[in-house]
Coordinates of C-alpha atoms (C1' of nucleotides) in Angstrom, one line a residue:
Chain A
M19 CA 0.0 0.0 0.0
T20 CA 3.0 2.2 0.4
E21 CA 5.6 1.1 -2.2
P22 CA 4.2 1.4 -5.7
P23 CA 5.8 -1.3 -7.8
A24 CA 5.0 0.3 -11.1
A25 CA 7.6 1.1 -13.8
G26 CA 8.0 3.9 -16.3
R27 CA 6.6 7.4 -16.2
A28 CA 3.7 6.3 -14.0
R29 CA 6.1 5.6 -11.3
A30 CA 7.5 9.1 -11.4
R31 CA 4.0 10.5 -11.3
S32 CA 3.1 8.4 -8.4
E33 CA 6.3 9.3 -6.6
H34 CA 5.5 13.0 -7.2
T35 CA 2.0 12.7 -5.7
R36 CA 3.4 10.8 -2.7
S37 CA 6.1 13.3 -2.0
A38 CA 3.8 16.3 -2.5
I39 CA 1.6 14.9 0.2
L40 CA 4.5 14.2 2.6
E41 CA 6.1 17.6 2.0
T42 CA 2.8 19.4 2.5
A43 CA 2.1 17.5 5.7
L44 CA 5.5 18.1 7.2
R45 CA 5.3 21.8 6.4
L46 CA 1.8 22.1 7.9
F47 CA 2.9 20.1 11.0
A48 CA 5.7 22.5 11.6
E49 CA 3.5 25.6 10.9
R50 CA 0.4 24.7 12.9
G51 CA 1.3 21.7 15.0
Y52 CA 0.1 18.1 14.5
D53 CA -3.4 18.2 15.9
K54 CA -4.3 21.4 14.2
T55 CA -3.3 20.0 10.8
T56 CA -6.2 18.2 9.4
M57 CA -6.0 15.5 6.7
R58 CA -8.4 17.6 4.7
A59 CA -6.0 20.6 4.9
I60 CA -3.1 18.5 3.8
A61 CA -5.0 17.0 0.9
A62 CA -6.3 20.4 -0.2
E63 CA -2.9 22.1 0.1
A64 CA -1.2 19.3 -1.8
G65 CA -3.9 19.4 -4.5
V66 CA -5.2 15.9 -4.0
S67 CA -8.3 14.3 -2.5
V68 CA -8.4 13.1 1.1
G69 CA -8.8 9.5 -0.1
N70 CA -5.7 9.9 -2.2
A71 CA -3.6 10.8 0.9
Y72 CA -4.8 7.5 2.4
Y73 CA -3.8 5.6 -0.7
Y74 CA -0.2 6.5 0.0
F75 CA -0.2 6.7 3.8
D76 CA -2.1 4.3 6.0
S77 CA -3.0 6.9 8.5
K78 CA -2.2 10.4 9.7
D79 CA 0.4 8.9 12.0
H80 CA 2.2 7.2 9.2
L81 CA 3.0 10.6 7.7
I82 CA 5.2 11.2 10.7
Q83 CA 7.3 8.2 9.9
G84 CA 8.6 10.2 7.0
F85 CA 9.6 13.0 9.3
Y86 CA 11.2 10.6 11.7
S87 CA 13.5 8.9 9.2
R88 CA 14.4 12.2 7.5
M89 CA 15.4 13.6 10.9
T90 CA 17.5 10.6 11.7
T91 CA 19.4 10.9 8.4
E92 CA 20.1 14.6 9.0
H93 CA 21.2 13.8 12.5
V94 CA 23.6 11.1 11.4
A95 CA 25.1 13.3 8.7
L96 CA 25.6 16.4 10.9
T97 CA 27.1 14.3 13.7
R98 CA 29.5 12.6 11.3
E99 CA 30.7 16.0 10.1
R100 CA 31.2 17.4 13.6
I101 CA 32.9 14.5 15.4
A102 CA 35.6 14.3 12.8
G103 CA 39.0 15.0 14.4
E104 CA 37.6 14.7 18.0
T105 CA 38.9 11.7 19.9
D106 CA 37.6 12.3 23.4
L107 CA 34.6 10.0 24.0
A108 CA 32.7 12.5 26.2
A109 CA 33.1 15.2 23.6
R110 CA 32.0 12.8 20.8
V111 CA 28.9 11.7 22.7
G112 CA 28.1 15.3 23.6
I113 CA 28.3 16.3 19.9
A114 CA 26.0 13.5 18.9
L115 CA 23.4 14.7 21.4
E116 CA 23.8 18.3 20.5
C117 CA 23.3 17.5 16.9
W118 CA 20.1 15.7 17.6
L119 CA 18.7 18.6 19.5
E120 CA 19.7 21.0 16.8
V121 CA 18.1 18.9 14.1
A122 CA 15.0 18.4 16.1
E123 CA 14.5 21.9 17.3
P124 CA 12.1 23.1 14.6
Y125 CA 9.7 20.3 15.4
H126 CA 9.7 20.6 19.1
R127 CA 6.3 22.3 19.0
F128 CA 4.5 19.2 17.7
A129 CA 6.9 16.6 19.1
G130 CA 4.7 16.0 22.0
Q131 CA 1.8 15.0 19.8
F132 CA 4.3 12.9 17.9
F133 CA 5.7 11.0 20.8
R134 CA 2.2 10.5 22.2
N135 CA 1.6 8.0 19.4
A136 CA 5.1 6.7 19.7
A137 CA 4.4 5.4 23.1
D138 CA 1.7 3.1 21.8
P139 CA 3.3 -0.3 21.3
S140 CA 0.7 -1.1 18.6
S141 CA 1.7 2.0 16.7
P142 CA 4.3 1.7 13.9
L143 CA 5.7 4.9 15.3
S144 CA 7.1 3.3 18.4
P145 CA 10.9 3.6 18.4
F146 CA 11.0 -0.1 19.0
S147 CA 8.6 -1.0 16.1
H148 CA 9.5 -2.9 13.0
E149 CA 8.7 0.2 10.9
S150 CA 11.2 2.3 12.9
A151 CA 13.9 -0.3 12.5
P152 CA 15.7 1.6 9.6
A153 CA 16.0 4.8 11.6
R154 CA 16.9 2.9 14.7
L155 CA 19.7 1.0 12.9
E156 CA 21.0 4.2 11.4
D157 CA 21.3 5.7 14.8
T158 CA 22.9 2.7 16.5
A159 CA 25.4 2.6 13.6
L160 CA 26.2 6.2 14.3
Y161 CA 27.0 5.5 17.9
R162 CA 29.2 2.6 16.8
E163 CA 31.2 5.2 14.9
V164 CA 31.2 7.5 17.9
L165 CA 32.8 4.8 19.9
A166 CA 35.2 3.6 17.2
G167 CA 36.7 7.0 16.8
T168 CA 38.0 7.3 20.3
S169 CA 41.3 6.2 21.8
L170 CA 39.6 5.0 24.9
R171 CA 40.0 1.4 25.7
I172 CA 36.6 -0.3 26.1
A173 CA 36.0 -3.4 28.1
P174 CA 35.5 -6.0 25.4
E175 CA 32.5 -7.6 27.1
I176 CA 30.4 -4.5 26.7
A177 CA 31.7 -3.3 23.4
D178 CA 28.9 -5.1 21.5
I179 CA 26.0 -3.6 23.4
L180 CA 27.4 -0.1 24.0
P181 CA 26.0 1.4 20.8
E182 CA 22.5 0.2 21.9
M183 CA 23.0 1.7 25.3
L184 CA 24.1 5.0 23.9
W185 CA 21.0 5.0 21.7
L186 CA 18.9 4.3 24.8
H187 CA 20.6 7.2 26.5
Q188 CA 19.6 9.4 23.6
M189 CA 16.1 8.1 23.9
A190 CA 16.0 9.1 27.5
L191 CA 17.2 12.5 26.5
V192 CA 14.5 12.7 23.9
L193 CA 11.9 11.9 26.5
Y194 CA 13.2 14.8 28.6
W195 CA 13.2 17.0 25.6
V196 CA 9.6 16.4 24.9
Y197 CA 8.7 17.6 28.3
D198 CA 11.1 20.6 28.2
R199 CA 9.3 23.9 27.8
T200 CA 12.3 26.2 28.3
P201 CA 13.0 28.4 25.3
G202 CA 15.3 26.7 22.8
Q203 CA 15.0 23.6 25.1
R204 CA 17.9 25.1 27.0
R205 CA 17.5 22.7 29.9
T206 CA 17.8 19.6 27.7
R207 CA 20.9 21.0 26.2
E208 CA 22.3 21.5 29.6
L209 CA 21.3 17.9 30.5
A210 CA 23.1 16.6 27.5
K211 CA 26.2 18.5 28.3
R212 CA 26.3 17.0 31.8
T213 CA 25.4 13.4 31.0
A214 CA 27.9 13.0 28.1
P215 CA 31.0 13.1 30.4
M216 CA 29.2 10.8 32.8
V217 CA 28.6 8.2 30.1
A218 CA 32.3 8.4 29.1
R219 CA 33.3 8.0 32.8
I220 CA 31.1 4.9 33.2
V221 CA 32.6 3.4 30.2
T222 CA 36.1 3.9 31.7
L223 CA 35.1 2.7 35.1
S224 CA 33.5 -0.4 33.7
R225 CA 37.0 -1.9 33.5
Y226 CA 37.5 -1.8 37.3
K227 CA 37.5 -5.0 39.2
V228 CA 34.8 -4.2 41.8
L229 CA 32.4 -3.4 39.0
R230 CA 33.0 -6.5 37.0
P231 CA 30.0 -8.5 38.2
L232 CA 27.7 -5.6 37.9
V233 CA 28.9 -4.8 34.4
R234 CA 28.5 -8.4 33.4
Q235 CA 25.0 -8.5 34.7
A236 CA 24.2 -5.3 32.9
E237 CA 25.6 -6.6 29.7
A238 CA 23.5 -9.8 30.0
L239 CA 20.4 -7.7 30.8
V240 CA 20.7 -5.5 27.8
R241 CA 21.4 -8.5 25.6
D242 CA 18.4 -10.4 26.9
F243 CA 15.9 -7.7 27.2
L244 CA 16.8 -4.8 25.0
I245 CA 18.0 -6.2 21.8
I246 CA 15.2 -6.1 19.4
D247 CA 14.5 -8.7 16.8
E248 CA 13.5 -8.1 13.2
G249 CA 9.8 -8.4 14.0
G250 CA 10.1 -5.4 16.2
N251 CA 9.3 -7.3 19.3
P252 CA 11.6 -7.1 22.3
A253 CA 11.4 -10.9 22.7
P254 CA 14.9 -12.3 23.0
P255 CA 15.7 -15.9 23.9
D256 CA 14.0 -17.4 26.9
P257 CA 15.7 -17.1 30.3
A258 CA 17.7 -20.2 31.2
Chain B
M6 CA -16.1 21.7 36.9
T7 CA -15.2 18.5 38.7
E8 CA -15.9 19.1 42.4
P9 CA -19.6 19.9 43.0
P10 CA -19.8 22.3 45.9
A11 CA -23.5 21.6 46.6
A12 CA -24.8 20.4 50.0
G13 CA -27.6 18.1 51.2
R14 CA -29.1 15.4 49.2
A15 CA -28.3 17.0 45.9
R16 CA -24.6 16.4 46.6
A17 CA -25.3 12.7 47.1
R18 CA -27.2 12.5 43.9
S19 CA -24.4 14.2 42.0
E20 CA -21.8 11.9 43.6
H21 CA -23.8 8.9 42.5
T22 CA -24.0 10.0 38.9
R23 CA -20.3 10.7 38.9
S24 CA -19.2 7.4 40.3
A25 CA -21.7 5.6 38.0
I26 CA -20.0 7.1 35.0
L27 CA -16.5 6.3 36.3
E28 CA -17.3 2.7 37.3
T29 CA -19.0 2.0 34.0
A30 CA -16.0 3.5 32.1
L31 CA -13.4 1.5 34.0
R32 CA -15.4 -1.7 33.5
L33 CA -15.8 -1.1 29.8
F34 CA -12.2 -0.2 29.4
A35 CA -11.2 -3.5 31.0
E36 CA -13.7 -5.4 28.9
R37 CA -13.2 -3.9 25.4
G38 CA -10.1 -1.8 25.7
Y39 CA -9.8 1.9 25.7
D40 CA -10.3 2.8 22.0
K41 CA -13.2 0.4 21.5
T42 CA -15.1 2.0 24.4
T43 CA -17.0 5.0 23.1
M44 CA -18.2 7.8 25.2
R45 CA -21.7 7.1 23.9
A46 CA -21.4 3.5 25.1
I47 CA -20.2 4.7 28.6
A48 CA -23.1 7.2 28.8
A49 CA -25.7 4.7 27.6
E50 CA -24.5 1.9 29.9
A51 CA -24.4 4.3 32.9
G52 CA -27.8 5.6 32.1
V53 CA -26.9 9.2 31.4
S54 CA -26.5 11.4 28.4
V55 CA -23.2 12.0 26.6
G56 CA -23.1 15.6 27.6
N57 CA -23.6 14.6 31.2
A58 CA -20.5 12.5 31.2
Y59 CA -18.6 15.6 30.0
Y60 CA -20.1 17.6 32.8
Y61 CA -18.2 15.4 35.3
F62 CA -15.1 14.6 33.3
D63 CA -13.4 17.0 31.0
S64 CA -12.5 14.4 28.5
K65 CA -12.3 10.7 27.8
D66 CA -8.7 10.7 29.0
H67 CA -9.7 12.2 32.4
L68 CA -11.6 9.0 33.1
I69 CA -8.3 7.2 33.2
Q70 CA -7.0 9.4 36.0
G71 CA -9.4 7.5 38.3
F72 CA -8.0 4.2 37.2
Y73 CA -4.4 5.5 37.7
S74 CA -4.9 6.7 41.3
R75 CA -6.8 3.6 42.2
M76 CA -4.1 1.4 40.9
T77 CA -1.4 3.3 42.8
T78 CA -3.3 3.0 46.1
E79 CA -3.7 -0.7 45.6
H80 CA 0.0 -1.1 44.8
V81 CA 1.1 0.7 47.8
A82 CA -1.2 -1.2 50.1
L83 CA -0.2 -4.6 48.7
T84 CA 3.6 -3.8 48.8
R85 CA 3.4 -2.6 52.4
E86 CA 1.8 -5.8 53.4
R87 CA 4.3 -8.0 51.7
I88 CA 7.6 -6.3 52.6
A89 CA 6.9 -6.4 56.3
G90 CA 9.6 -8.5 58.0
E91 CA 11.9 -8.5 54.9
T92 CA 15.1 -6.6 55.5
D93 CA 17.1 -7.3 52.4
L94 CA 16.9 -4.3 50.0
A95 CA 17.0 -6.4 46.8
A96 CA 14.1 -8.5 48.1
R97 CA 12.1 -5.4 49.1
V98 CA 12.6 -3.7 45.8
G99 CA 11.7 -6.9 44.0
I100 CA 8.5 -7.2 46.0
A101 CA 7.5 -3.7 45.2
L102 CA 7.9 -4.3 41.5
E103 CA 6.2 -7.7 41.6
C104 CA 3.2 -6.0 43.4
W105 CA 2.9 -3.4 40.7
L106 CA 2.9 -6.0 38.0
E107 CA 0.3 -8.0 39.9
V108 CA -2.0 -5.1 40.4
A109 CA -1.6 -3.8 36.9
E110 CA -2.1 -7.2 35.1
P111 CA -5.9 -7.0 34.5
Y112 CA -5.4 -3.7 32.7
H113 CA -2.4 -4.7 30.5
R114 CA -4.7 -5.1 27.5
F115 CA -5.5 -1.4 27.3
A116 CA -2.5 0.0 29.0
G117 CA -0.9 0.7 25.7
Q118 CA -3.7 3.0 24.7
F119 CA -3.5 4.5 28.2
F120 CA 0.2 5.2 28.2
R121 CA 0.0 6.6 24.7
N122 CA -1.8 9.6 26.1
A123 CA 0.4 9.6 29.1
A124 CA 3.4 10.4 26.9
D125 CA 1.9 13.6 25.9
P126 CA 3.3 16.3 28.1
S127 CA 0.2 18.5 27.6
S128 CA -1.9 15.7 28.9
P129 CA -2.9 15.6 32.5
L130 CA -2.2 11.9 32.3
S131 CA 1.6 12.3 32.1
P132 CA 3.3 10.7 35.1
F133 CA 5.0 14.1 35.5
S134 CA 1.9 16.2 35.4
H135 CA 0.4 18.2 38.1
E136 CA -2.7 16.0 38.1
S137 CA -0.6 12.9 38.6
A138 CA 1.2 14.3 41.6
P139 CA -0.9 12.6 44.2
A140 CA -0.2 9.1 42.7
R141 CA 3.4 10.0 42.1
L142 CA 4.0 11.1 45.7
E143 CA 2.2 8.0 47.0
D144 CA 4.7 5.9 45.1
T145 CA 7.8 7.7 46.0
A146 CA 6.7 7.6 49.7
L147 CA 6.4 3.9 49.3
Y148 CA 9.9 3.6 48.1
R149 CA 11.1 5.7 51.0
E150 CA 9.6 3.0 53.2
V151 CA 11.2 0.3 51.1
L152 CA 14.6 1.9 51.8
A153 CA 13.9 2.7 55.4
G154 CA 13.1 -0.9 56.3
T155 CA 16.5 -2.3 55.3
S156 CA 19.6 -2.7 57.4
L157 CA 21.8 -1.6 54.5
R158 CA 23.9 1.5 55.1
I159 CA 23.1 4.1 52.4
A160 CA 25.5 6.8 51.4
P161 CA 24.0 9.9 52.9
E162 CA 24.5 12.1 49.9
I163 CA 22.1 10.0 47.8
A164 CA 19.6 9.1 50.5
D165 CA 17.4 12.0 49.6
I166 CA 17.0 11.2 45.9
L167 CA 17.0 7.5 46.1
P168 CA 13.2 7.2 46.4
E169 CA 12.8 9.2 43.2
M170 CA 15.4 7.0 41.5
L171 CA 13.6 3.9 42.5
W172 CA 10.4 5.4 41.2
L173 CA 12.1 6.1 37.9
H174 CA 13.3 2.6 37.8
Q175 CA 9.8 1.4 38.2
M176 CA 8.7 3.8 35.4
A177 CA 11.3 2.2 33.1
L178 CA 9.9 -1.2 34.0
V179 CA 6.4 0.0 33.3
L180 CA 7.6 1.2 29.9
Y181 CA 8.9 -2.3 29.2
W182 CA 5.7 -3.8 30.5
V183 CA 3.6 -1.8 28.1
Y184 CA 5.6 -3.3 25.2
D185 CA 5.6 -6.8 26.7
R186 CA 3.3 -9.2 24.8
T187 CA 4.3 -12.4 26.5
P188 CA 1.5 -14.2 28.4
G189 CA 1.1 -12.9 31.9
Q190 CA 3.9 -10.4 31.0
R191 CA 6.4 -13.1 32.0
R192 CA 9.3 -11.3 30.6
T193 CA 8.7 -8.2 32.5
R194 CA 8.5 -10.2 35.7
E195 CA 11.8 -11.8 34.8
L196 CA 13.3 -8.3 34.2
A197 CA 12.1 -7.1 37.6
K198 CA 13.6 -10.1 39.3
R199 CA 16.9 -9.4 37.6
T200 CA 17.1 -5.7 38.1
A201 CA 16.1 -5.6 41.7
P202 CA 19.4 -7.1 43.0
M203 CA 21.3 -4.9 40.6
V204 CA 19.7 -1.8 42.1
A205 CA 20.6 -3.0 45.6
R206 CA 24.1 -3.7 44.4
I207 CA 24.5 -0.2 43.0
V208 CA 23.3 1.3 46.2
T209 CA 26.0 -0.7 48.1
L210 CA 28.7 0.2 45.6
S211 CA 27.9 3.9 45.7
R212 CA 29.9 4.1 48.9
Y213 CA 33.1 3.1 47.2
K214 CA 35.8 5.7 46.8
V215 CA 36.3 5.3 43.0
L216 CA 32.7 6.0 42.4
R217 CA 32.4 9.0 44.6
P218 CA 32.7 11.7 41.9
L219 CA 30.3 9.8 39.6
V220 CA 27.7 9.3 42.4
R221 CA 28.0 13.0 43.3
Q222 CA 27.4 14.0 39.7
A223 CA 24.4 11.7 39.5
E224 CA 23.0 13.0 42.7
A225 CA 23.3 16.6 41.4
L226 CA 21.8 15.5 38.1
V227 CA 18.7 14.0 39.6
R228 CA 18.3 16.9 41.9
D229 CA 18.6 19.5 39.1
F230 CA 16.7 17.7 36.4
L231 CA 14.3 15.2 37.8
I232 CA 12.8 16.6 40.9
I233 CA 9.4 18.0 39.9
D234 CA 7.9 21.1 41.3
E235 CA 4.3 21.5 42.3
G236 CA 3.3 23.0 38.9
G237 CA 4.1 19.6 37.4
N238 CA 7.0 21.1 35.4
P239 CA 10.4 19.6 35.6
A240 CA 11.9 23.1 35.9
P241 CA 14.3 23.2 38.8
P242 CA 16.7 26.1 39.7
D243 CA 18.8 27.4 36.8
P244 CA 22.2 26.0 36.3
A245 CA 24.8 28.2 38.0
Chain C
dC19 C1' -46.6 28.5 48.9
dT20 C1' -44.1 30.9 45.2
dC21 C1' -40.3 32.5 42.8
dC22 C1' -35.7 32.1 41.3
dC23 C1' -31.1 30.7 40.8
dT24 C1' -27.9 27.3 40.3
dA25 C1' -26.4 22.6 39.6
dG26 C1' -27.5 19.0 36.8
dT27 C1' -28.9 17.1 32.4
dT28 C1' -30.1 16.6 27.5
dG29 C1' -29.2 15.4 22.6
dA30 C1' -28.5 17.5 18.2
dA31 C1' -24.6 19.4 15.8
dC32 C1' -19.7 20.1 14.7
dG33 C1' -15.1 18.8 13.1
dT34 C1' -12.2 15.1 13.0
dG35 C1' -9.7 10.7 11.1
dT36 C1' -10.8 7.0 8.3
dT37 C1' -13.3 3.9 4.8
dC38 C1' -15.1 2.5 0.4
dA39 C1' -17.5 1.8 -3.9
dA40 C1' -17.1 4.0 -7.9
dC41 C1' -14.5 6.4 -11.3
dT42 C1' -10.3 7.7 -14.3
dT43 C1' -5.7 7.1 -16.1
dC44 C1' -2.2 4.6 -18.0
dC45 C1' 0.5 0.9 -19.7
dA46 C1' 1.2 -4.3 -21.5
dG47 C1' 0.0 -7.5 -24.6
dT48 C1' -2.3 -8.5 -28.7
Chain D
dA24 C1' -5.2 0.8 -32.6
dC25 C1' -7.7 -1.8 -29.1
dT26 C1' -8.7 -3.6 -24.8
dG27 C1' -8.2 -5.5 -20.0
dG28 C1' -6.7 -4.8 -15.8
dA29 C1' -3.9 -2.7 -12.4
dA30 C1' -2.7 1.7 -10.4
dG31 C1' -4.2 5.9 -9.1
dT32 C1' -7.9 9.1 -7.6
dT33 C1' -12.4 10.8 -6.0
dG34 C1' -15.7 12.6 -2.4
dA35 C1' -19.6 11.2 0.1
dA36 C1' -20.4 8.6 4.2
dC37 C1' -19.3 6.7 8.8
dA38 C1' -18.1 6.7 13.8
dC39 C1' -16.0 9.0 16.9
dG40 C1' -14.8 12.8 20.8
dT41 C1' -16.4 17.0 22.0
dT42 C1' -19.4 21.3 22.4
dC43 C1' -23.3 24.1 23.5
dA44 C1' -27.7 26.3 23.8
dA45 C1' -31.6 24.9 25.8
dC46 C1' -34.1 22.5 29.3
dT47 C1' -35.3 20.4 34.2
dA48 C1' -35.2 19.9 39.0
dG49 C1' -34.6 21.1 43.7
dG50 C1' -33.8 23.7 47.5
dG51 C1' -33.4 28.3 49.8
dA52 C1' -35.4 33.3 50.4
dG53 C1' -39.5 36.0 50.6

DNA sequence: CTCCCTAGTTGAACGTGTTCAACTTCCAGT
DNA sequence: ACTGGAAGTTGAACACGTTCAACTAGGGAG
């Protein structure tokens, strides 16, 4: 219902309609907010019928998926650019978070409405859903790079899961961001600036002997409960 | 609009209508799920008009607040009963989490729909909102008790914020629970069983010298960014 | 007892997201 | 060139949450 398999000029025409709807929707979302943008308005502004919008997008929510994946791509690109040359892990993590906030800022106004739906497990907008997998993988891959570019020695037993944990850290920040009503989301920026060094510190400390058992437990925990399969369900192997 | 100030028999009549609507709503939510329960159905089943339901409850969402506070009260009572006599922190935390899962189980079916709205900062259903404050305070008070009843020595600098952190831990578990589709939410129970000892371990380790700076940072972080004022906004004192 | 004012109550009406049967356009195969 | 069918498109219709102007009842003041 979403990927037209046609060929030739028809495909281009179809692609054009589709992107016209998406562009209009994203623009109106940013202008008026999510709830105040009606499907009728989107359709009218894009020069198509309401039903036609539903031909390309299963629901109003699905229009946001486009926004989500676009934002992720921008985030990854901007971060890559800015971390080049920087080897300190804390700085690199901080940059990644800053970049997210920068990219997301124009949409803060309607982000609340957005994440409302994202918290519904049955919604394809959930960050853990199958539909969100591409964006999620893009982001974890980014954090793999963030980690790879540092001179810091990382405890081998957690190297595998660290990208996922940094992604989770980012998700927590996003949660705070959604609730943040300070101008320019100043407080969230402050929070990012303060947590980034702590994350780096934890990575360093994880090699200490006293913390070994805890780190091992944490590693197993993330592996068993957080890693998401391709179906989008957090349903890893049964406990032994 | 919600608290009728009348006196005499009129008050009783009003109270009766109000609770009739609430009871019917909660029953239908549990039976059919949130989305499939229409306001028209609630009104019809309760023997009132649609408009009347809106006289007592500002919106469909507001009906859930009743469910939320009721569940919290049940959770606190059950936990209090079960932790009596137990002095091990890990066990006490584990019991508190188990109790939550037990109390919440009947509502898992529509919890997703519930927490969808809860993630909207502008919704009174957000766990951080002003309207949720009573339930939130009840829960943090419970965790204060959970901590008080153990023989474990707690680093004084984090004693104040620990209840809030345990509450946050519970919120994280709830988030996982919402996504958990295993029968009886088995996986979430497993997760609770495994994180409880880790929490206790972290509390113990927090007294180690190597961890001092990190613990101090974490303490300041929670104090500056998590503690919620009476207005329901996470907007603590400005950073220095 | 009568009047009046407020709390309580009503249901039709509005705007919304979504669906669907019908229509149009366009290309592939003859 | 023709035609069959798939892809694309339409807008009226549906069910829902919510609003509101109007109505009713019930108890206190005179």
